[in-house]
CSV table of C-alpha atoms in Angstrom, one decimal:
chain,number,residue,atom,x,y,z
A,1,UNK,CA,22.4,57.7,118.0
A,2,UNK,CA,19.9,57.5,115.1
A,3,UNK,CA,20.8,54.5,113.0
A,4,UNK,CA,20.2,55.4,109.4
A,5,UNK,CA,21.8,52.1,108.4
A,6,UNK,CA,18.5,50.6,109.4
A,7,UNK,CA,17.2,52.0,106.1
A,8,UNK,CA,19.8,50.0,104.2
A,9,UNK,CA,17.9,46.7,103.7
A,10,UNK,CA,15.0,48.6,102.1
A,11,UNK,CA,17.3,50.6,100.0
A,12,UNK,CA,19.2,47.5,99.0
A,13,UNK,CA,16.0,45.8,97.8
A,14,UNK,CA,15.0,48.9,95.8
A,15,UNK,CA,18.4,49.2,94.2
A,16,UNK,CA,18.5,45.5,93.4
A,17,UNK,CA,15.1,45.6,91.7
A,18,UNK,CA,16.0,48.7,89.8
A,19,UNK,CA,19.3,47.2,88.6
A,20,UNK,CA,17.6,43.9,87.7
A,21,UNK,CA,15.6,45.9,85.1
A,22,UNK,CA,18.0,48.7,84.2
A,23,UNK,CA,21.2,46.9,83.5
A,24,UNK,CA,19.8,44.4,80.9
A,25,UNK,CA,17.8,47.3,79.4
A,26,UNK,CA,20.9,49.4,79.0
A,27,UNK,CA,22.7,46.4,77.3
A,28,UNK,CA,19.8,45.4,75.0
A,29,UNK,CA,16.2,46.8,75.6
A,30,UNK,CA,14.8,43.9,73.5
A,31,UNK,CA,15.7,41.5,76.3
A,32,UNK,CA,13.5,43.1,78.9
A,33,UNK,CA,10.8,43.7,76.4
A,34,UNK,CA,10.8,39.9,75.7
A,35,UNK,CA,10.8,39.0,79.4
A,36,UNK,CA,7.9,41.4,80.1
A,37,UNK,CA,6.0,39.9,77.2
A,38,UNK,CA,6.1,36.5,79.0
A,39,UNK,CA,3.7,37.8,81.6
A,40,UNK,CA,1.1,38.8,79.0
A,41,UNK,CA,-1.6,36.2,78.2
A,42,UNK,CA,-4.5,36.1,75.9
A,43,UNK,CA,-8.0,35.7,77.4
A,44,UNK,CA,-8.0,32.0,76.7
A,45,UNK,CA,-4.8,31.5,78.7
A,46,UNK,CA,-2.5,31.2,75.7
A,47,UNK,CA,0.6,33.2,75.6
A,48,UNK,CA,1.0,36.1,73.2
A,49,UNK,CA,3.2,36.0,70.2
A,50,UNK,CA,6.8,37.0,70.4
A,51,UNK,CA,6.9,40.9,70.7
A,52,UNK,CA,7.9,42.8,67.7
A,53,UNK,CA,11.5,44.1,67.6
A,54,UNK,CA,11.8,47.6,69.1
A,55,UNK,CA,12.4,50.6,66.8
A,56,UNK,CA,15.4,53.0,67.3
A,57,UNK,CA,13.2,55.5,69.1
A,58,UNK,CA,11.9,52.9,71.5
A,59,UNK,CA,15.4,51.6,72.2
A,60,UNK,CA,16.6,55.1,72.9
A,61,UNK,CA,13.7,55.9,75.2
A,62,UNK,CA,14.0,52.7,77.2
A,63,UNK,CA,17.7,53.2,77.6
A,64,UNK,CA,17.1,56.7,78.8
A,65,UNK,CA,14.6,55.4,81.3
A,66,UNK,CA,17.0,52.7,82.5
A,67,UNK,CA,19.7,55.3,82.9
A,68,UNK,CA,17.4,57.5,84.9
A,69,UNK,CA,16.6,54.6,87.2
A,70,UNK,CA,20.3,53.8,87.7
A,71,UNK,CA,20.9,57.5,88.7
A,72,UNK,CA,17.9,57.2,91.0
A,73,UNK,CA,19.4,54.1,92.6
A,74,UNK,CA,22.7,55.9,93.2
A,75,UNK,CA,20.8,58.8,94.6
A,76,UNK,CA,19.1,56.5,97.2
A,77,UNK,CA,22.5,55.2,98.3
A,78,UNK,CA,23.9,58.7,98.4
A,79,UNK,CA,21.0,60.0,100.5
A,80,UNK,CA,21.6,57.2,103.0
A,81,UNK,CA,25.3,58.1,103.2
A,82,UNK,CA,24.6,61.8,103.7
A,83,UNK,CA,22.2,61.1,106.5
A,84,UNK,CA,24.7,58.9,108.3
A,85,UNK,CA,27.6,61.3,107.8
A,86,UNK,CA,25.6,64.1,109.3
A,87,UNK,CA,24.1,62.3,112.2
A,88,UNK,CA,27.3,60.3,113.1
A,89,UNK,CA,29.4,63.5,112.8
A,90,UNK,CA,27.3,65.5,115.2
A,91,UNK,CA,27.2,62.6,117.6
A,92,UNK,CA,30.9,62.2,117.5
A,93,UNK,CA,31.5,65.9,117.9
A,94,UNK,CA,29.3,66.0,120.9
A,95,UNK,CA,31.1,63.1,122.5
A,96,UNK,CA,34.5,64.8,121.8
A,97,UNK,CA,33.2,67.8,123.8
A,98,UNK,CA,32.3,65.4,126.7
A,99,UNK,CA,28.6,64.7,126.2
A,100,UNK,CA,27.2,61.6,127.8
A,101,UNK,CA,24.8,59.2,126.1
A,102,UNK,CA,21.1,59.8,126.3
A,103,UNK,CA,18.5,58.2,123.9
A,104,UNK,CA,16.4,61.3,124.0
A,105,UNK,CA,19.2,63.4,122.6
A,106,UNK,CA,21.1,60.8,120.6
A,107,UNK,CA,18.1,60.1,118.3
A,108,UNK,CA,18.7,63.4,116.4
A,109,UNK,CA,22.1,64.6,117.5
A,110,UNK,CA,22.4,67.6,115.1
A,111,UNK,CA,19.4,69.1,116.8
A,112,UNK,CA,19.3,67.9,120.4
A,113,UNK,CA,22.7,66.7,121.3
A,114,UNK,CA,24.9,69.5,120.1
A,115,UNK,CA,23.9,73.0,119.0
A,116,UNK,CA,25.1,76.6,118.8
A,117,UNK,CA,24.9,78.9,121.8
A,118,UNK,CA,21.7,80.9,122.0
A,119,UNK,CA,22.7,83.4,124.7
A,120,UNK,CA,26.3,82.5,125.8
A,121,UNK,CA,29.2,84.4,124.3
A,122,UNK,CA,32.0,84.0,126.8
A,123,UNK,CA,32.0,87.6,127.7
A,124,UNK,CA,31.8,89.1,131.2
A,125,UNK,CA,33.8,89.4,134.3
A,126,UNK,CA,34.9,86.5,136.5
A,127,UNK,CA,33.0,86.9,139.7
A,128,UNK,CA,33.4,83.8,141.8
A,129,UNK,CA,36.2,83.2,144.2
A,130,UNK,CA,37.1,79.9,142.6
A,131,UNK,CA,36.4,78.6,139.1
A,132,UNK,CA,36.2,75.3,137.2
A,133,UNK,CA,38.5,74.3,134.4
A,134,UNK,CA,37.5,74.1,130.7
A,135,UNK,CA,38.1,70.7,129.1
A,136,UNK,CA,38.9,71.7,125.5
A,137,UNK,CA,38.7,74.3,122.7
A,138,UNK,CA,38.8,74.3,118.9
A,139,UNK,CA,40.3,76.9,116.6
A,140,UNK,CA,38.2,77.9,113.7
A,141,UNK,CA,40.0,79.3,110.7
A,142,UNK,CA,40.1,78.6,106.9
A,143,UNK,CA,37.7,75.8,106.1
A,144,UNK,CA,35.4,75.6,109.1
A,145,UNK,CA,34.5,72.2,110.7
A,146,UNK,CA,31.7,70.7,108.7
A,147,UNK,CA,29.7,69.7,111.8
A,148,UNK,CA,29.2,73.4,112.6
A,149,UNK,CA,27.1,73.7,109.4
A,150,UNK,CA,24.7,70.9,110.4
A,151,UNK,CA,24.0,71.8,114.0
A,152,UNK,CA,21.0,73.8,115.2
A,153,UNK,CA,21.8,77.6,115.4
A,154,UNK,CA,25.4,77.3,114.0
A,155,UNK,CA,27.8,80.2,114.6
A,156,UNK,CA,28.3,82.7,111.8
A,157,UNK,CA,31.6,81.9,109.9
A,158,UNK,CA,32.8,85.5,110.1
A,159,UNK,CA,32.2,85.9,113.8
A,160,UNK,CA,34.1,83.1,115.3
A,161,UNK,CA,37.8,82.5,115.9
A,162,UNK,CA,37.5,79.6,118.3
A,163,UNK,CA,34.7,77.6,119.9
A,164,UNK,CA,34.3,75.9,123.3
A,165,UNK,CA,31.9,73.0,123.7
A,166,UNK,CA,30.4,73.2,127.2
A,167,UNK,CA,27.6,71.3,128.9
A,168,UNK,CA,24.3,73.0,128.4
A,169,UNK,CA,23.8,73.7,132.1
A,170,UNK,CA,27.2,75.4,132.4
A,171,UNK,CA,27.5,77.3,129.1
A,172,UNK,CA,26.3,80.6,130.7
A,173,UNK,CA,29.2,80.4,133.1
A,174,UNK,CA,31.9,80.2,130.5
A,175,UNK,CA,34.2,83.3,130.6
A,176,UNK,CA,37.0,83.9,128.1
A,177,UNK,CA,39.5,86.6,128.7
A,178,UNK,CA,41.8,87.6,125.9
A,179,UNK,CA,45.2,89.3,126.7
A,180,UNK,CA,48.2,90.0,124.6
A,181,UNK,CA,50.1,87.0,125.8
A,182,UNK,CA,47.4,84.3,126.4
A,183,UNK,CA,43.7,83.4,126.3
A,184,UNK,CA,42.1,82.2,129.5
A,185,UNK,CA,38.9,80.3,129.7
A,186,UNK,CA,37.1,79.2,132.9
A,187,UNK,CA,33.7,78.1,134.1
A,188,UNK,CA,32.8,80.8,136.6
A,189,UNK,CA,31.2,78.5,139.2
A,190,UNK,CA,32.4,77.1,142.5
A,191,UNK,CA,30.8,73.7,141.7
A,192,UNK,CA,32.1,71.4,139.0
A,193,UNK,CA,29.8,71.0,136.0
A,194,UNK,CA,27.7,67.8,136.2
A,195,UNK,CA,27.9,65.4,133.3
A,196,UNK,CA,25.6,66.5,130.5
A,197,UNK,CA,24.1,64.8,127.4
A,198,UNK,CA,23.7,68.1,125.6
A,199,UNK,CA,26.6,70.3,124.4
A,200,UNK,CA,26.4,74.0,123.6
A,201,UNK,CA,29.0,75.2,121.2
A,202,UNK,CA,30.0,78.7,122.3
A,203,UNK,CA,31.7,80.8,119.5
A,204,UNK,CA,34.3,83.3,120.6
A,205,UNK,CA,35.3,86.3,118.6
A,206,UNK,CA,38.8,87.5,119.3
A,207,UNK,CA,40.4,90.9,118.8
A,208,UNK,CA,43.3,89.1,116.9
A,209,UNK,CA,43.9,85.5,115.8
A,210,UNK,CA,45.0,83.0,118.4
A,211,UNK,CA,48.4,82.7,116.9
A,212,UNK,CA,51.1,81.4,119.3
A,213,UNK,CA,49.3,82.5,122.4
A,214,UNK,CA,48.6,79.7,124.8
A,215,UNK,CA,45.0,78.8,125.7
A,216,UNK,CA,44.8,78.1,129.5
A,217,UNK,CA,42.3,77.5,132.2
A,218,UNK,CA,42.2,77.4,136.0
A,219,UNK,CA,45.7,77.6,137.5
A,220,UNK,CA,47.3,78.4,134.2
A,221,UNK,CA,46.9,74.9,133.0
A,222,UNK,CA,46.9,74.5,129.2
A,223,UNK,CA,43.6,73.5,127.6
A,224,UNK,CA,43.7,70.6,125.1
A,225,UNK,CA,43.0,71.5,121.6
A,226,UNK,CA,40.5,69.2,119.8
A,227,UNK,CA,39.3,69.1,116.2
A,228,UNK,CA,36.0,67.2,116.0
A,229,UNK,CA,34.5,67.0,112.5
A,230,UNK,CA,32.2,64.9,110.4
A,231,UNK,CA,33.7,61.5,109.3
A,232,UNK,CA,35.2,61.4,105.9
A,233,UNK,CA,33.2,60.1,102.9
A,234,UNK,CA,35.6,57.2,102.7
A,235,UNK,CA,34.9,56.2,106.3
A,236,UNK,CA,31.1,56.4,105.8
A,237,UNK,CA,31.3,54.4,102.5
A,238,UNK,CA,33.5,51.8,104.2
A,239,UNK,CA,30.8,51.4,106.9
A,240,UNK,CA,28.2,51.2,104.3
A,241,UNK,CA,30.0,48.4,102.5
A,242,UNK,CA,30.8,46.5,105.6
A,243,UNK,CA,27.5,47.1,107.4
A,244,UNK,CA,29.3,48.8,110.3
């Protein structure tokens, strides 16, 4: 998985330097003005005289600059947190659907490891004499899972009632049959799906909401319902603070 925490040391140095200047300037701009004046020397090597006191306009402008720098520092930290929440969430969602690890896909999980279906829609007749079970499903209603907004080719919010995460090599074989009393999902293939490092999220549009209808697979076995999503902001900030 792409480790955006690797950016943290550089961000920490930038933030530290910004705050080293900005905080004293916000308290008293004359302090930083005096300190900066120490680095100025006359041609003969003698130090310059003590800088003149700052006027009201200069104090206000320097404080505004310092405030802008603090906001910029917070923006750097926030940018790092957003990148980690996105990447980690897509990685964890793919793992929840059964994806295996692969450095080629894990480097940018929201693009390569998990993505919306391009051709699969779960429709069609079951043709094989025997089928393979489906490992899980997710109901999509109300506030949609945030990871669906970040993945490549996300399903349209108004055209999905539930989703199935299936290995990329088996997604075209997913068949979902809706009846009045149940919803049946199978992989229409005689051979089990091999482990896959890429997950295709197949959106399913139903005639009516799932409601109390059971969702079953081969042999009438119930399919576990899972709810992968991006980690909460609190979780990401905690990892940021602890370096996890």
